[in-house]
Short mmCIF file of C-alpha atoms in Angstrom, two decimals:
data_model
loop_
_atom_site.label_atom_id
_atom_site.label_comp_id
_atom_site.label_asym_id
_atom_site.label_seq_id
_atom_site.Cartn_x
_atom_site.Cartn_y
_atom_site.Cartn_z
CA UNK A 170 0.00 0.00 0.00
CA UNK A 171 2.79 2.40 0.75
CA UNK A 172 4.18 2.06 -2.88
CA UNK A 173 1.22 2.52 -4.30
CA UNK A 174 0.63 5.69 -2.13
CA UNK A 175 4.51 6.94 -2.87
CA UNK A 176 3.78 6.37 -6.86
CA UNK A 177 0.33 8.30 -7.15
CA UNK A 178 1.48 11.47 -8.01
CA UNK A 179 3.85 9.53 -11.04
CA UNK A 180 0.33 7.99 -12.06
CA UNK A 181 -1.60 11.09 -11.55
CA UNK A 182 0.73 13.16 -14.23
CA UNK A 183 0.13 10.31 -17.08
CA UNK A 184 -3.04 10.34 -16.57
CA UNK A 185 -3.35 14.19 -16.93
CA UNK A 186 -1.29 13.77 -20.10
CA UNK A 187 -3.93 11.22 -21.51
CA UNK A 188 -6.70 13.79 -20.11
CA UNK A 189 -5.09 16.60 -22.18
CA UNK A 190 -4.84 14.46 -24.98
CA UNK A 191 -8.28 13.55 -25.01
CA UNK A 192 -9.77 17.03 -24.47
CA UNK A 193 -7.63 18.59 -27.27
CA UNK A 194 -8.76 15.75 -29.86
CA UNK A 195 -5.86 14.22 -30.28
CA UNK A 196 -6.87 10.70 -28.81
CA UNK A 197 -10.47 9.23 -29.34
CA UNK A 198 -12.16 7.84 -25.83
CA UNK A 199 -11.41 4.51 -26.55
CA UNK A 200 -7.83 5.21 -26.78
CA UNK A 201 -7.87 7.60 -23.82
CA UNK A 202 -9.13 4.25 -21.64
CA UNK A 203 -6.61 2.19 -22.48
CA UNK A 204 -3.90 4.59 -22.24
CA UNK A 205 -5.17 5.06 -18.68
CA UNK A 206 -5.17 1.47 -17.94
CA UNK A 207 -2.03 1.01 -19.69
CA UNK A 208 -0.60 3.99 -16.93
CA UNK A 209 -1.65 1.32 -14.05
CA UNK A 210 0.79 -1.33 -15.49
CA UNK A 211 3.76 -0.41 -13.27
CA UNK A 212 1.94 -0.76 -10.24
CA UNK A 213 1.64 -4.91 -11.82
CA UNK A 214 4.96 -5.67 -12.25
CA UNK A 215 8.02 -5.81 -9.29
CA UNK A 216 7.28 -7.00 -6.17
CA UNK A 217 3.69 -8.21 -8.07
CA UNK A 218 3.87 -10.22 -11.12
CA UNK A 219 7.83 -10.88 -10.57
CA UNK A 220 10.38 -9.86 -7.93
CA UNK A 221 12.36 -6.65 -9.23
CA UNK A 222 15.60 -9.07 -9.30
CA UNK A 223 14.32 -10.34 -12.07
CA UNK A 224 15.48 -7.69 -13.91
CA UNK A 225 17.79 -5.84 -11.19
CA UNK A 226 19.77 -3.47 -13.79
CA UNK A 227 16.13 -1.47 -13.23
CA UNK A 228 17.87 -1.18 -9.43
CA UNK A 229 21.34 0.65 -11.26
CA UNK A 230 18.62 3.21 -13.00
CA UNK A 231 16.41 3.85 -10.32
CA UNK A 232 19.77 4.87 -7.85
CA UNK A 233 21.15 6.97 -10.75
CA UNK A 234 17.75 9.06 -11.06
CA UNK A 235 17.80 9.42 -7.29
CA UNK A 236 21.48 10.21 -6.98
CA UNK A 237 21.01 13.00 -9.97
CA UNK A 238 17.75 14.40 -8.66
CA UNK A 239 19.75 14.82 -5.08
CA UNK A 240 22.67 16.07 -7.25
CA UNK A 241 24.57 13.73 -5.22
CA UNK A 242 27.78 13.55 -7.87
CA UNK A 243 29.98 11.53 -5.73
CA UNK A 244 27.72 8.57 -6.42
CA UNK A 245 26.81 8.70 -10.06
CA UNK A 246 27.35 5.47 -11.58
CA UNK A 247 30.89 5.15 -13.90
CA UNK A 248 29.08 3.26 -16.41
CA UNK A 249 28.01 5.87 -19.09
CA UNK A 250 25.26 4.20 -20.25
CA UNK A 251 23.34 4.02 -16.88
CA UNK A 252 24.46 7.94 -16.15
CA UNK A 253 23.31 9.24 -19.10
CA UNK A 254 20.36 7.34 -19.48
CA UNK A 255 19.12 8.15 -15.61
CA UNK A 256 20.26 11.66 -16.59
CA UNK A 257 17.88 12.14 -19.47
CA UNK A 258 15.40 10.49 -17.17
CA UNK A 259 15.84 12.63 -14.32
CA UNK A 260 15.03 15.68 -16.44
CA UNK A 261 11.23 14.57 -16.89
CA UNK A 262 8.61 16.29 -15.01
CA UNK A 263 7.45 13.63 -12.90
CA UNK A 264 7.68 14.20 -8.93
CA UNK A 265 8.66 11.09 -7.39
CA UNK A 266 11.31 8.61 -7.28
CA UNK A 267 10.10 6.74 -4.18
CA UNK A 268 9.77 3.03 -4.92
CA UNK A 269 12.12 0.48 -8.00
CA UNK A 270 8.46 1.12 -9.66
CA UNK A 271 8.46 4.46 -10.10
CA UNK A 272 10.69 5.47 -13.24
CA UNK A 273 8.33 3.11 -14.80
CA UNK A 274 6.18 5.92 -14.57
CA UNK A 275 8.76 8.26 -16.04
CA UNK A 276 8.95 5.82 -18.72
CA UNK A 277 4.76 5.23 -19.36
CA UNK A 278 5.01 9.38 -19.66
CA UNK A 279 7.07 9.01 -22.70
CA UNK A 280 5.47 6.78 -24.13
CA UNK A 281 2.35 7.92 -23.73
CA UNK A 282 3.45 11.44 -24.70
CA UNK A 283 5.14 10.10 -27.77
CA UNK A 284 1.82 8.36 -28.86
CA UNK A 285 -0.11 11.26 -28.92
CA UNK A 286 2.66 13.33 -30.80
CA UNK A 287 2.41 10.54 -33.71
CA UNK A 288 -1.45 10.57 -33.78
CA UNK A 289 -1.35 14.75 -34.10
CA UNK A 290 0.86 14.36 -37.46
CA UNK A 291 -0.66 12.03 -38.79
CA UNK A 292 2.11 9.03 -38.63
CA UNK A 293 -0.05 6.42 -37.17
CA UNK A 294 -3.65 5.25 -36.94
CA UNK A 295 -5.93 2.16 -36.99
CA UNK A 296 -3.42 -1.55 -36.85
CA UNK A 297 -0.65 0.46 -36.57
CA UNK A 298 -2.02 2.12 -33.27
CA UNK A 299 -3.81 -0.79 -32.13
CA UNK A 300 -0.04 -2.50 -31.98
CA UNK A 301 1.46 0.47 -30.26
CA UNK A 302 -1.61 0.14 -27.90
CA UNK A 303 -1.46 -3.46 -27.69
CA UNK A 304 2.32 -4.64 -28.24
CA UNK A 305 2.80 -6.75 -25.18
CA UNK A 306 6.56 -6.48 -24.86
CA UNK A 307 6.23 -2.40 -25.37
CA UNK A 308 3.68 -2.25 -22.65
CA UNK A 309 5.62 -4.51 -20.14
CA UNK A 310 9.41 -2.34 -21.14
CA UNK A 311 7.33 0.99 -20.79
CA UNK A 312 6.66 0.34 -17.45
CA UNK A 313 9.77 -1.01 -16.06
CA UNK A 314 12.66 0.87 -14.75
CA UNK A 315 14.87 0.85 -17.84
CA UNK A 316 16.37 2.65 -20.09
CA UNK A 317 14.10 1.34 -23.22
CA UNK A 318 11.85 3.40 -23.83
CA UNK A 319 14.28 6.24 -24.41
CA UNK A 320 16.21 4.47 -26.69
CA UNK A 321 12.96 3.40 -29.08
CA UNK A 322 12.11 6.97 -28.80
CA UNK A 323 15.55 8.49 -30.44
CA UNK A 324 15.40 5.35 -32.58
CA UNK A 325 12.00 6.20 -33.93
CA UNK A 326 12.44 9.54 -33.64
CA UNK A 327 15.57 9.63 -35.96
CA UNK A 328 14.31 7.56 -38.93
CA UNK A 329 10.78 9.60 -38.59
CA UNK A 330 12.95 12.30 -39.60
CA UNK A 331 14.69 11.13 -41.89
CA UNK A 332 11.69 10.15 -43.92
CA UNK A 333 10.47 13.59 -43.73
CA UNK A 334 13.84 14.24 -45.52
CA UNK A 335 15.88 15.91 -43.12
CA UNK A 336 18.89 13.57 -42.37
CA UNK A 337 20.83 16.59 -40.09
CA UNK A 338 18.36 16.75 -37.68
CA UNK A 339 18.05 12.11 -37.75
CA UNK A 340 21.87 12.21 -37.47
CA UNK A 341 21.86 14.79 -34.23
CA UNK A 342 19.16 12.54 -32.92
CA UNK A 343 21.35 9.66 -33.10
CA UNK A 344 23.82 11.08 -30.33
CA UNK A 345 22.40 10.33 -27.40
CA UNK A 346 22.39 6.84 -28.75
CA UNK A 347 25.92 6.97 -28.68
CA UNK A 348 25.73 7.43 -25.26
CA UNK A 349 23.01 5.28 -24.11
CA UNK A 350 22.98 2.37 -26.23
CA UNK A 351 25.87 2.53 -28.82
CA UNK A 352 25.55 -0.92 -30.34
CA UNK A 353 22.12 0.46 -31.87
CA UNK A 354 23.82 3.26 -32.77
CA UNK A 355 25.72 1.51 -35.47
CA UNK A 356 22.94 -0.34 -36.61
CA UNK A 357 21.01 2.84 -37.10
CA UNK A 358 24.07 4.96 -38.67
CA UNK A 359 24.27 2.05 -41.52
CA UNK A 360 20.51 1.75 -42.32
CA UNK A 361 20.11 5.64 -42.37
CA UNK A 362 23.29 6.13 -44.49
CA UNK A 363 21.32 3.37 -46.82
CA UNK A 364 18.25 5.50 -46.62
CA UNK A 365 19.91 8.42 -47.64
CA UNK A 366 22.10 7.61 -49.97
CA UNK A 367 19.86 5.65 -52.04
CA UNK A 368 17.38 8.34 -51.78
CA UNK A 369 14.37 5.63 -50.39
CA UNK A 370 12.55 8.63 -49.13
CA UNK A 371 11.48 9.50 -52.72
CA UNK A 372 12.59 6.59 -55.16
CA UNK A 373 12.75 3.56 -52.46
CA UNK A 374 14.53 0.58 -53.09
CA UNK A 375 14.93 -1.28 -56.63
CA UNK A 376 14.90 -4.92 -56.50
CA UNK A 377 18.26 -5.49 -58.35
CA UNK A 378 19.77 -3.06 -55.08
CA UNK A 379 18.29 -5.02 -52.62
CA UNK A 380 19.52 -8.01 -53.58
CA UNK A 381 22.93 -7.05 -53.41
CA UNK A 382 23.05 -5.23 -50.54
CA UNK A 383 21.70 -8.49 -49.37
CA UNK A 384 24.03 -9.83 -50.93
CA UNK A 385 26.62 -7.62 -49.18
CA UNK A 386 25.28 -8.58 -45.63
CA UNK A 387 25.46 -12.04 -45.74
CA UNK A 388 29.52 -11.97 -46.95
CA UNK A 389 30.21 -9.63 -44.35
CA UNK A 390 28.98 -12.30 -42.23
CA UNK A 391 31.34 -14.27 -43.01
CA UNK A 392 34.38 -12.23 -44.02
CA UNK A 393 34.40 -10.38 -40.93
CA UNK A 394 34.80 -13.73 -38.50
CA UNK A 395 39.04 -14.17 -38.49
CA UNK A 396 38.45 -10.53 -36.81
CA UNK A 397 35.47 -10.00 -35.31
CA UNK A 398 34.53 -13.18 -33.49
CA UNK A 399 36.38 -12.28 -30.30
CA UNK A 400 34.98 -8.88 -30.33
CA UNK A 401 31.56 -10.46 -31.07
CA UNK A 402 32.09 -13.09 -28.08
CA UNK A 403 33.08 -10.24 -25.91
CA UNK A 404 29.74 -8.07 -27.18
CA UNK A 405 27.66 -11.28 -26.14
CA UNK A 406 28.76 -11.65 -22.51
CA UNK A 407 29.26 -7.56 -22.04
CA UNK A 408 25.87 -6.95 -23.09
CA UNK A 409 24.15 -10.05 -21.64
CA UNK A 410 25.86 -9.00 -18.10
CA UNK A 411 24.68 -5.85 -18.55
CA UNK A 412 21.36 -6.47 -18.88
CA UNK A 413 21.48 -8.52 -15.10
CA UNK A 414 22.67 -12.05 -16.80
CA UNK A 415 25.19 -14.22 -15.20
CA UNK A 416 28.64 -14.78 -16.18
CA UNK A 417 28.19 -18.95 -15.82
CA UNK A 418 25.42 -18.56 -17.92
CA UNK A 419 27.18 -16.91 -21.01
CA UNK A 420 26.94 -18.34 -24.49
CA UNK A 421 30.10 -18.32 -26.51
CA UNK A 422 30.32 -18.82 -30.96
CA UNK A 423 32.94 -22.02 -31.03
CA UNK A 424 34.54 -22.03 -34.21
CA UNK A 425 33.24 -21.21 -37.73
CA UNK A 426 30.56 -23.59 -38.22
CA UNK A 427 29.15 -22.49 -35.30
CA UNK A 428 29.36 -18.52 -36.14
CA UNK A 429 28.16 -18.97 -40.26
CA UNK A 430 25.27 -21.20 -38.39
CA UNK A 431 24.34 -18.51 -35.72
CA UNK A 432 24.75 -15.78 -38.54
CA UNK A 433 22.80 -17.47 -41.52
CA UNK A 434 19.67 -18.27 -38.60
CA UNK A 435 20.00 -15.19 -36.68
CA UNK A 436 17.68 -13.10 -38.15
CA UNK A 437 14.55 -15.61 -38.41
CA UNK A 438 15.46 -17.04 -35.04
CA UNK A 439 15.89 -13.62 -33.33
CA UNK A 440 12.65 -12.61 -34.38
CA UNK A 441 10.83 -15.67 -33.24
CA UNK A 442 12.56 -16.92 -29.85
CA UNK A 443 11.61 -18.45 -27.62
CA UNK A 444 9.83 -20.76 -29.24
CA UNK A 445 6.63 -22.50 -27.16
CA UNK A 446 8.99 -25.54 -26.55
CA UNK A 447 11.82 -23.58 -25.87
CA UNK A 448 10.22 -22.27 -22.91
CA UNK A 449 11.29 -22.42 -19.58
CA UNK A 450 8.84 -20.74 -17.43
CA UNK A 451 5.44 -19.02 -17.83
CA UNK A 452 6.55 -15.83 -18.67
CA UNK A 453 8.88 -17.22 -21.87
CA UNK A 454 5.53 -19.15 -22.90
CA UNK A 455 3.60 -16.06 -23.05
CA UNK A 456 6.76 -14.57 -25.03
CA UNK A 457 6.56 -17.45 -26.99
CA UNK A 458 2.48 -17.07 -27.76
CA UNK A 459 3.30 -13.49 -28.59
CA UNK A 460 5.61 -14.03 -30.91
CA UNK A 461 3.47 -15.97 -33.16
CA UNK A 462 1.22 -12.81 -32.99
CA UNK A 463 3.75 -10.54 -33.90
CA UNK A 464 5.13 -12.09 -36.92
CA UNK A 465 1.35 -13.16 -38.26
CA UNK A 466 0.94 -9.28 -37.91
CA UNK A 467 3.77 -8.06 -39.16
CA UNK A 468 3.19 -10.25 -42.29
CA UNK A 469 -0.10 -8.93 -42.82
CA UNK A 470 1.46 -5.49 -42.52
CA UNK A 471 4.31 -6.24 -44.92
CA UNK A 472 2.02 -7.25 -47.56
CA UNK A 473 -0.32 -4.76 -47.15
CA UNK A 474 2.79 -1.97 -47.61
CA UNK A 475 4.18 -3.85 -50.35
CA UNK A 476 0.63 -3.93 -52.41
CA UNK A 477 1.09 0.16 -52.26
CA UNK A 478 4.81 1.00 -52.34
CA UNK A 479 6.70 -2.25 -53.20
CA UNK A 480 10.13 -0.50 -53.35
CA UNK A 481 10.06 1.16 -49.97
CA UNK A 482 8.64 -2.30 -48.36
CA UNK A 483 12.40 -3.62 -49.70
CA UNK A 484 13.87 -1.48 -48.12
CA UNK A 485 12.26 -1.89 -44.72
CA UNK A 486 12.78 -5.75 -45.27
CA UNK A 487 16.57 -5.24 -45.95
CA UNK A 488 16.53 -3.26 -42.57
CA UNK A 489 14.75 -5.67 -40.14
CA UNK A 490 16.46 -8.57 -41.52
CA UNK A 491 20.18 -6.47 -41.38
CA UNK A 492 19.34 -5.87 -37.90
CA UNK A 493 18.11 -8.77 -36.60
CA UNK A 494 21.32 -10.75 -38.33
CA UNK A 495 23.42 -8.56 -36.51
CA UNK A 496 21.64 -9.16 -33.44
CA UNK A 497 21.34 -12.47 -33.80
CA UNK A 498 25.05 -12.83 -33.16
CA UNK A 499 25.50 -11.21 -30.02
CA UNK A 500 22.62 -11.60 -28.35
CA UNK A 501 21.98 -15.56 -27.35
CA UNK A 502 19.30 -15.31 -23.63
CA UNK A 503 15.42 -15.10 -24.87
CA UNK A 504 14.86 -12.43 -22.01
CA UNK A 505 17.23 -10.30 -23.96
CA UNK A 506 16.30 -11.23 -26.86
CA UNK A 507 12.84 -10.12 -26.03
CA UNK A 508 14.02 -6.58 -25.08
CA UNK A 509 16.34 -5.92 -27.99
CA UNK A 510 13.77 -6.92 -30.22
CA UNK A 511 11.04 -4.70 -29.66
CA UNK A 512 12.60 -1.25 -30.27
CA UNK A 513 13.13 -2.40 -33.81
CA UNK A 514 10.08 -3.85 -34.53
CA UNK A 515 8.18 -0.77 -33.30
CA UNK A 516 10.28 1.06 -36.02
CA UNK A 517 9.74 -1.33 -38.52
CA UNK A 518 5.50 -1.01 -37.93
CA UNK A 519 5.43 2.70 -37.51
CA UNK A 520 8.08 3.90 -40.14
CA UNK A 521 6.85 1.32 -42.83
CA UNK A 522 3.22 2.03 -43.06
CA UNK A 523 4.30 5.78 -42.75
CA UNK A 524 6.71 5.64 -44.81
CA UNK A 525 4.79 3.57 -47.98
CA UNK A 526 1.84 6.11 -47.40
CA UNK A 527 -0.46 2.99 -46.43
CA UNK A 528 -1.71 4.95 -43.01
CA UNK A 529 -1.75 8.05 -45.43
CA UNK A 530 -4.05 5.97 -47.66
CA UNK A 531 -6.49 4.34 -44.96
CA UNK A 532 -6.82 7.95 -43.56
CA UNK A 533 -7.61 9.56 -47.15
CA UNK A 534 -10.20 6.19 -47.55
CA UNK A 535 -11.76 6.90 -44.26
CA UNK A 536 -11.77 3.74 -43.08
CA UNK A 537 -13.32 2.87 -39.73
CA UNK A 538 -10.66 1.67 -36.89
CA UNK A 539 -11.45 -0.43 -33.89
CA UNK A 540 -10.43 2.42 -31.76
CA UNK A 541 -12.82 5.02 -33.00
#
């Protein structure tokens, strides 16, 4: 009771967000009640649904904001991505840091401020809200005390711009990345130097291009082992350590069977683990259930982008399966899997359908959405 008593004010200021939203227009009712239940989430996760130790980096984060808000410098963490991420945290509005629950707040504010940004221009409406609404594994990261949501939100934010065709201001949103989360970094910098330099904004991507920068993926894959795998082993532990895992628990690639193997399947598998009999507890089987929802979606989705802009659907396929290969070598736990996942396939949904015009064209069309 005295968490939920500390955390009220956190809950009170998203749900005056959602109220503002919803008396300006920008949200419809329905969407203003499920934004408000999605606000109550935090309050169903540590110390409810699972013991905070589950996840403990959220414990690093949580410190940080304190330690910042009490500009207590002597204790601010060395590690730059926890500092700066609890930094940029520490800025938002919200009153309290009280309980390991309550940057989950911080976190539900952004997202639920972000929402409402993309419905007033226009970049997302009917399935592709209904997944932001309804995305299990953005719900449950939006409400933990991480830095996750901040990173899909320069992620996002960066390619948005770009595809309103102003790479200066994608590439300055990129730098906090750097800081935060610099492995996505990367992954971003290549995919919006493709998007630029191929023009994809205005001419997409020709079939005879994708194929070779395809191509171009796959024997990096395997040129790049004599001198990456070490760096690549040392990627998988540092990151899987950082995200709470345990050194006796770390996955290593053996040899170059094993790394062409773990390349050739990462993308696929990456998108789809934990399978249902890969599980090893409830929460991987629900992972497991929601991943067959996902990809059934996001083929739906593809198709329906590719039946209006084929050529800028390539291009968004060249992306998710670039990233995902890349991923799929470093990153070996489902839990993590599960959380490095997400932020790209939000960017895949949103920027895709915005970026084809298909949310353009249901909006022009008229057509009723569940949420109305």
């Amino acid at each position: 009771m005295d968490a939920i008593l500390l955390d009220l004010p956190n809950l009170l200021f998203c749900l005056l967000l959602v109220m503002v939203g919803f008396v300006r227009g920008w949200v419809t009712r329905n969407v203003a009640i499920i934004l408000g239940l999605s606000s109550l989430v935090p309050y169903l996760l540590n110390n409810v649904l699972f013991s905070p130790e589950y996840m403990p980096d959220q414990f690093r984060y949580w410190k940080q904001v304190m330690a910042f808000r009490a500009m207590d410098w002597d204790t601010i963490d060395h590690a730059l991505t926890v500092s700066s991420s609890s930094g940029l945290l520490a800025l938002l509005p919200l009153p309290l840091v009280e309980t390991i629950s309550s940057l989950g707040f911080f976190n539900k504010f952004l997202y639920i401020g972000g929402l409402m940004v993309m419905l007033r221009r226009g970049i997302i409406s009917h399935a592709v809200l209904l997944f932001l609404l309804c995305y299990p594994s953005l719900v449950l990261y939006s409400s933990l005390s991480l830095r996750d949501t901040l990173v899909t939100g320069f992620m996002l934010t960066s390619f948005l711009l770009a595809i309103e065709r102003r790479p200066g201001w994608a590439l300055l949103m990129l730098m906090p990345l750097w800081l935060i989360k610099f492995q996505n970094m990367l992954i971003m910098l290549i995919f919006l130097s493709v998007y630029v330099v191929y023009d994809v904004s205005r001419r997409g991507l020709s079939t005879k291009r994708f194929c070779w920068l395809l191509v171009g993926l796959v024997a990096s894959v395997m040129i790049i082992y004599p001198l990456a795998v070490d760096q690549i082993n040392f990627f998988r532990a540092a990151m899987y350590i950082e995200d709470g895992g345990k050194k006796e628990d770390i996955e290593i690639i053996q040899g170059f069977g094993d790394f062409l193997v773990t390349g050739i399947q990462g993308a696929l598998y990456f998108l789809i683990k934990p399978l249902p009999w890969e599980a090893a507890n409830a929460l991987q089987l629900i992972q497991a259930g929601e991943n067959l929802l996902v990809v059934a979606f996001l083929v739906w989705l593809t198709l329906k982008c590719w039946q209006v802009q084929r050529e800028k659907t390539l291009f968004w396929l060249l992306y998710l399966i670039g990233a995902f290969t890349i991923y799929g070598l470093v990153v070996f736990n489902y839990g993590t899997a599960v959380r490095y996942r997400f932020p790209f396939l939000v960017i895949y949904v949103v920027c895709m359908a915005h970026d084809t015009g298909l949310v353009r064209l249901w909006q022009q069309q008229r057509r009723p959405a569940l949420l109305d």
